[in-house]
PDB file of C-alpha atoms in Angstrom:
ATOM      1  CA  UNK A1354      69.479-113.459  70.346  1.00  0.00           C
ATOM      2  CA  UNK A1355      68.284-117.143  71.490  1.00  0.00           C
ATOM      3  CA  UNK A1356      71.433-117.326  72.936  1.00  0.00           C
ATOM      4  CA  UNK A1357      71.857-113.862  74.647  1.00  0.00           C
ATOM      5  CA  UNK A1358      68.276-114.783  75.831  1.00  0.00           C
ATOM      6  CA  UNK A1359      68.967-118.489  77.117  1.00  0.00           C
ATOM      7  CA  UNK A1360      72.623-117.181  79.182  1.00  0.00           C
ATOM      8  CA  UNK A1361      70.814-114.049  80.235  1.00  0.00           C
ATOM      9  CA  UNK A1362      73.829-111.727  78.451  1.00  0.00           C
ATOM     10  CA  UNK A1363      73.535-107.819  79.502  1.00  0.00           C
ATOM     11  CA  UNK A1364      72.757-105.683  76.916  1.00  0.00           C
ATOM     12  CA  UNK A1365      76.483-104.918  75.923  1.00  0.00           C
ATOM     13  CA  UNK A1366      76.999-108.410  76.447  1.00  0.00           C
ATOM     14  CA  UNK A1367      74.571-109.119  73.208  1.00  0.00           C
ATOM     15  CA  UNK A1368      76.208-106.166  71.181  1.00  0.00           C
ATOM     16  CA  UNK A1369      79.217-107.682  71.903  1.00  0.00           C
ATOM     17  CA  UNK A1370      78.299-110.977  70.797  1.00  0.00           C
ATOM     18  CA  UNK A1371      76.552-109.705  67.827  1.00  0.00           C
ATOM     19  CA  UNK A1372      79.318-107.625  66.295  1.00  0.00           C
ATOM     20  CA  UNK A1373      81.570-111.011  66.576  1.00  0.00           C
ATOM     21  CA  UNK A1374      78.733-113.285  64.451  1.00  0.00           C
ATOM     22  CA  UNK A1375      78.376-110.491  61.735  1.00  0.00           C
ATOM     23  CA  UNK A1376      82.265-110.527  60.994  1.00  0.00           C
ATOM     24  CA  UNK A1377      84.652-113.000  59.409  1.00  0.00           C
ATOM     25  CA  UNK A1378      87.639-113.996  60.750  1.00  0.00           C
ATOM     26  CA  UNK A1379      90.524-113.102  59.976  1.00  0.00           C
ATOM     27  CA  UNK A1380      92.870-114.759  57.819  1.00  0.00           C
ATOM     28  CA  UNK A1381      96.420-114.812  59.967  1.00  0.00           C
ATOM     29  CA  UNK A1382      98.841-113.342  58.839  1.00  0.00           C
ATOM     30  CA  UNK A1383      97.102-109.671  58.179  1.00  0.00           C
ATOM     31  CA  UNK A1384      99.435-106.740  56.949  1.00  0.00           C
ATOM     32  CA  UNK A1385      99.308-103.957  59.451  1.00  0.00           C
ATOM     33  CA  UNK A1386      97.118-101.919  56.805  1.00  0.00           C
ATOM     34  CA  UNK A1387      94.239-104.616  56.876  1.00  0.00           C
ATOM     35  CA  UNK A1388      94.744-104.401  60.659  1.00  0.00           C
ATOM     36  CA  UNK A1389      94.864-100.742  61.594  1.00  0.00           C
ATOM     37  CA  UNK A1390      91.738-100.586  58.985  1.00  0.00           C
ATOM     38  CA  UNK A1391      89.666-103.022  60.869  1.00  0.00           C
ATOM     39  CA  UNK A1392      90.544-102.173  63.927  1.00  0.00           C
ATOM     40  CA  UNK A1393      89.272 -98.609  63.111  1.00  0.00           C
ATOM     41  CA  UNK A1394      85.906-100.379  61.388  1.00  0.00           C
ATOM     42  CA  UNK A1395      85.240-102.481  64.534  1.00  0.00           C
ATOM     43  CA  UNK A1396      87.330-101.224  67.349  1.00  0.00           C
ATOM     44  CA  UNK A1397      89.928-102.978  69.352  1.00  0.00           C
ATOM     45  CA  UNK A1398      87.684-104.843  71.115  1.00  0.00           C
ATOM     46  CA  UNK A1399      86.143-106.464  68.304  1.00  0.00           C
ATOM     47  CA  UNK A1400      89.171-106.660  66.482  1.00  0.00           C
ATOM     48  CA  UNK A1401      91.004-108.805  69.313  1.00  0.00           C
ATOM     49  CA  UNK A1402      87.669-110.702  69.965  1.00  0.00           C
ATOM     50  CA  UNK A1403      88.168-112.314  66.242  1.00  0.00           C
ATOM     51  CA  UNK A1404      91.834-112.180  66.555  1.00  0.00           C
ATOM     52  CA  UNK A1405      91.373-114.690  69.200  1.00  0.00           C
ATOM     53  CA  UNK A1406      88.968-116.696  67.689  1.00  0.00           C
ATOM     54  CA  UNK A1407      91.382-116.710  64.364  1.00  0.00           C
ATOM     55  CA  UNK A1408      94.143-117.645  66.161  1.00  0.00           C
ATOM     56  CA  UNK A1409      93.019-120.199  68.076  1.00  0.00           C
ATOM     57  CA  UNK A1410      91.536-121.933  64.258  1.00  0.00           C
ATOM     58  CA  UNK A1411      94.943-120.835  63.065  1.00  0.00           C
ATOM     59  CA  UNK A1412      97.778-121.592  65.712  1.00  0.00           C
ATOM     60  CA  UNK A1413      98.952-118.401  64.656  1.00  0.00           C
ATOM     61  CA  UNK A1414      98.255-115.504  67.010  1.00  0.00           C
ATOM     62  CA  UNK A1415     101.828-114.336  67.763  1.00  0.00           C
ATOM     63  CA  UNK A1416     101.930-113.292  63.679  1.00  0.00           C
ATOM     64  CA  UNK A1417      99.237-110.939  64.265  1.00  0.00           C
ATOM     65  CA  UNK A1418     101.159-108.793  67.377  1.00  0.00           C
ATOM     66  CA  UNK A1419     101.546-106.125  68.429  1.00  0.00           C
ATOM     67  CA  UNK A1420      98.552-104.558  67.073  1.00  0.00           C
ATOM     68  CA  UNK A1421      99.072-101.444  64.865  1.00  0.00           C
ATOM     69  CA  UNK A1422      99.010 -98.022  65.755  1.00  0.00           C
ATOM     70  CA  UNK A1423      95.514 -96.488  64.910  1.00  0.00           C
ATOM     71  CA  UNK A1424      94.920 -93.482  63.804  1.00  0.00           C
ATOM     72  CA  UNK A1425      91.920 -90.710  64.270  1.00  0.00           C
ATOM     73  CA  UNK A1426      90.802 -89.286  61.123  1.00  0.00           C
ATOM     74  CA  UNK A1427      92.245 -85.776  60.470  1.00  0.00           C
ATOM     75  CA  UNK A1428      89.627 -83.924  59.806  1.00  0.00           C
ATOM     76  CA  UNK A1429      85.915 -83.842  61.028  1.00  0.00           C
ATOM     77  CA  UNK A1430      82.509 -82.638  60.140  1.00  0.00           C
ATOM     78  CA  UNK A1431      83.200 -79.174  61.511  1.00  0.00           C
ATOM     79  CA  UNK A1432      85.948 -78.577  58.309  1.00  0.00           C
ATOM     80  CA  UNK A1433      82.931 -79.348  56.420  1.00  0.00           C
ATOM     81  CA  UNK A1434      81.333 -77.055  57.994  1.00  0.00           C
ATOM     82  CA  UNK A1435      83.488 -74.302  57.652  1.00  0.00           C
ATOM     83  CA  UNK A1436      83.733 -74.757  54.327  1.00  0.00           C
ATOM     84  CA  UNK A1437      80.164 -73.816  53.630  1.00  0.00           C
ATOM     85  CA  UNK A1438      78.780 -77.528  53.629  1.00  0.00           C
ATOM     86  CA  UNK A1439      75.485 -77.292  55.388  1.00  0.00           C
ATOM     87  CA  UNK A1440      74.782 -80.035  58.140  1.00  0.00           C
ATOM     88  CA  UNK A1441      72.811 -82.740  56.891  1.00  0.00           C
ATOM     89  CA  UNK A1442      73.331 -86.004  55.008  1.00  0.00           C
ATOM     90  CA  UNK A1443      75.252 -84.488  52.070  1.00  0.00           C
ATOM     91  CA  UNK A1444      78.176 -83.583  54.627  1.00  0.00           C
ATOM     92  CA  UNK A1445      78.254 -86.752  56.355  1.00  0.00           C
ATOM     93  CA  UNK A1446      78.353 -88.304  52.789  1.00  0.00           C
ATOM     94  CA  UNK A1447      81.137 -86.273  51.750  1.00  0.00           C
ATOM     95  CA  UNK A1448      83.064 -86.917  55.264  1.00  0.00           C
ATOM     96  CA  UNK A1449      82.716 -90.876  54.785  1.00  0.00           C
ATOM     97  CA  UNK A1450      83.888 -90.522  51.211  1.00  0.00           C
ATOM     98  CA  UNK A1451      86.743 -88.536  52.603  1.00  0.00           C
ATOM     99  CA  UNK A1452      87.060 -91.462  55.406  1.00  0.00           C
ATOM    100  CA  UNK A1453      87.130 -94.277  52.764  1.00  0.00           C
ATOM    101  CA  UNK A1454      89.798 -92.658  50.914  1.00  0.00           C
ATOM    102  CA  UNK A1455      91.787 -92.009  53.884  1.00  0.00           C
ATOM    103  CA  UNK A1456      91.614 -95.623  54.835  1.00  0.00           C
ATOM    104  CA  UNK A1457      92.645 -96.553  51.520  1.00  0.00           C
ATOM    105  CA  UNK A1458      95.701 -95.128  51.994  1.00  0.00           C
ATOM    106  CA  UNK A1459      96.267 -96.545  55.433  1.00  0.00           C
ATOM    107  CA  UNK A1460      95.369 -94.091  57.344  1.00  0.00           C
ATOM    108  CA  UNK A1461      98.679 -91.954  56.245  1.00  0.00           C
ATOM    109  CA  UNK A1462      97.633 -88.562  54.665  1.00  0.00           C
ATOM    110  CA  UNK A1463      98.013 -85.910  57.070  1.00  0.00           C
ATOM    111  CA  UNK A1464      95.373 -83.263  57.772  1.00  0.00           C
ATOM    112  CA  UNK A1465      96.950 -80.915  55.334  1.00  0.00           C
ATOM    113  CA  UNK A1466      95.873 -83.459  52.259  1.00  0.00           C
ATOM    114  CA  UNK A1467      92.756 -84.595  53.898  1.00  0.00           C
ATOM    115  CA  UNK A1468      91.569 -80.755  53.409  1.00  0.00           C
ATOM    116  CA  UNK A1469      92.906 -80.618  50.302  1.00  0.00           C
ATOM    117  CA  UNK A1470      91.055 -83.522  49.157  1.00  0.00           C
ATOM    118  CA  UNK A1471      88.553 -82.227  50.765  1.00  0.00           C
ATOM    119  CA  UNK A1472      88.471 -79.291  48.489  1.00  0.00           C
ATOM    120  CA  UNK A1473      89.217 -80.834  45.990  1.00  0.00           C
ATOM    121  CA  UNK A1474      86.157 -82.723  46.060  1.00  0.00           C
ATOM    122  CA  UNK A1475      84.056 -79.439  47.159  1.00  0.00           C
ATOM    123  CA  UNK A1476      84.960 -77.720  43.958  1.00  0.00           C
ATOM    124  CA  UNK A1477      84.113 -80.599  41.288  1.00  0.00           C
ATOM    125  CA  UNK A1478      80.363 -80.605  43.248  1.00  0.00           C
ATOM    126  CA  UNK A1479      77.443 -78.776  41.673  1.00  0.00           C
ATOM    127  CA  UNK A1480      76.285 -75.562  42.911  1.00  0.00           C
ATOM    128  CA  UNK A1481      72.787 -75.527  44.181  1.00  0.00           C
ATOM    129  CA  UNK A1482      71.804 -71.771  42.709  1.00  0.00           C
TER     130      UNK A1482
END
């Protein structure tokens, strides 16, 4: 913030510069499943912020292009939703849980398994009576 302060950075500016002093960088070469995963975490901008700055402590920036495809997750609150899951933190718990797992499989299961994880995980929860 001394910094965003002392060159006068925008608001967005001091986000921007923020996000890249919380992160690490990256250790070059990633596999595309570290990549799509952060990329998802951070966004591209981000992403290619401390892609830069790895490379250029690396000399390796051509081994992390072309960046990967990314991916939306499948499903979204409203599945929750429909499902009888009341809005409120217990479904956005249960959609990040369904988000990590997702990611841990690099972003590949379908919407089809994502729901039936999804149920999956809806029928070993208690009740409330």
């Amino acid at each position: 913030r001394t910094v965003s302060a002392a060159w006068r950075l925008s608001k967005a500016e001091t986000a921007r510069l923020e996000r890249l002093t919380r992160e690490p960088l990256l250790t070059l070469p990633l596999p595309p499943s570290d990549s799509r995963n952060k990329i998802y975490r951070w966004g591209e901008e981000t992403y290619l912020d401390l892609l830069k700055l790895s490379a250029a402590t690396a000399d390796d920036l051509a081994a992390a292009l072309p960046l990967p495809e990314i991916r939306t997750l499948p499903i979204s609150g409203q599945d929750l939703i429909d499902r009888g899951v009341p809005p409120g933190p217990d479904l956005g718990k249960t959609l990040a849980s369904i988000e990590t797992w997702w990611l841990d499989r690099d972003m590949q299961p379908a919407r089809d398994t994502c729901l039936q994880e999804l149920d999956r995980r809806l029928a070993q929860k208690p009740r409330n009576p």
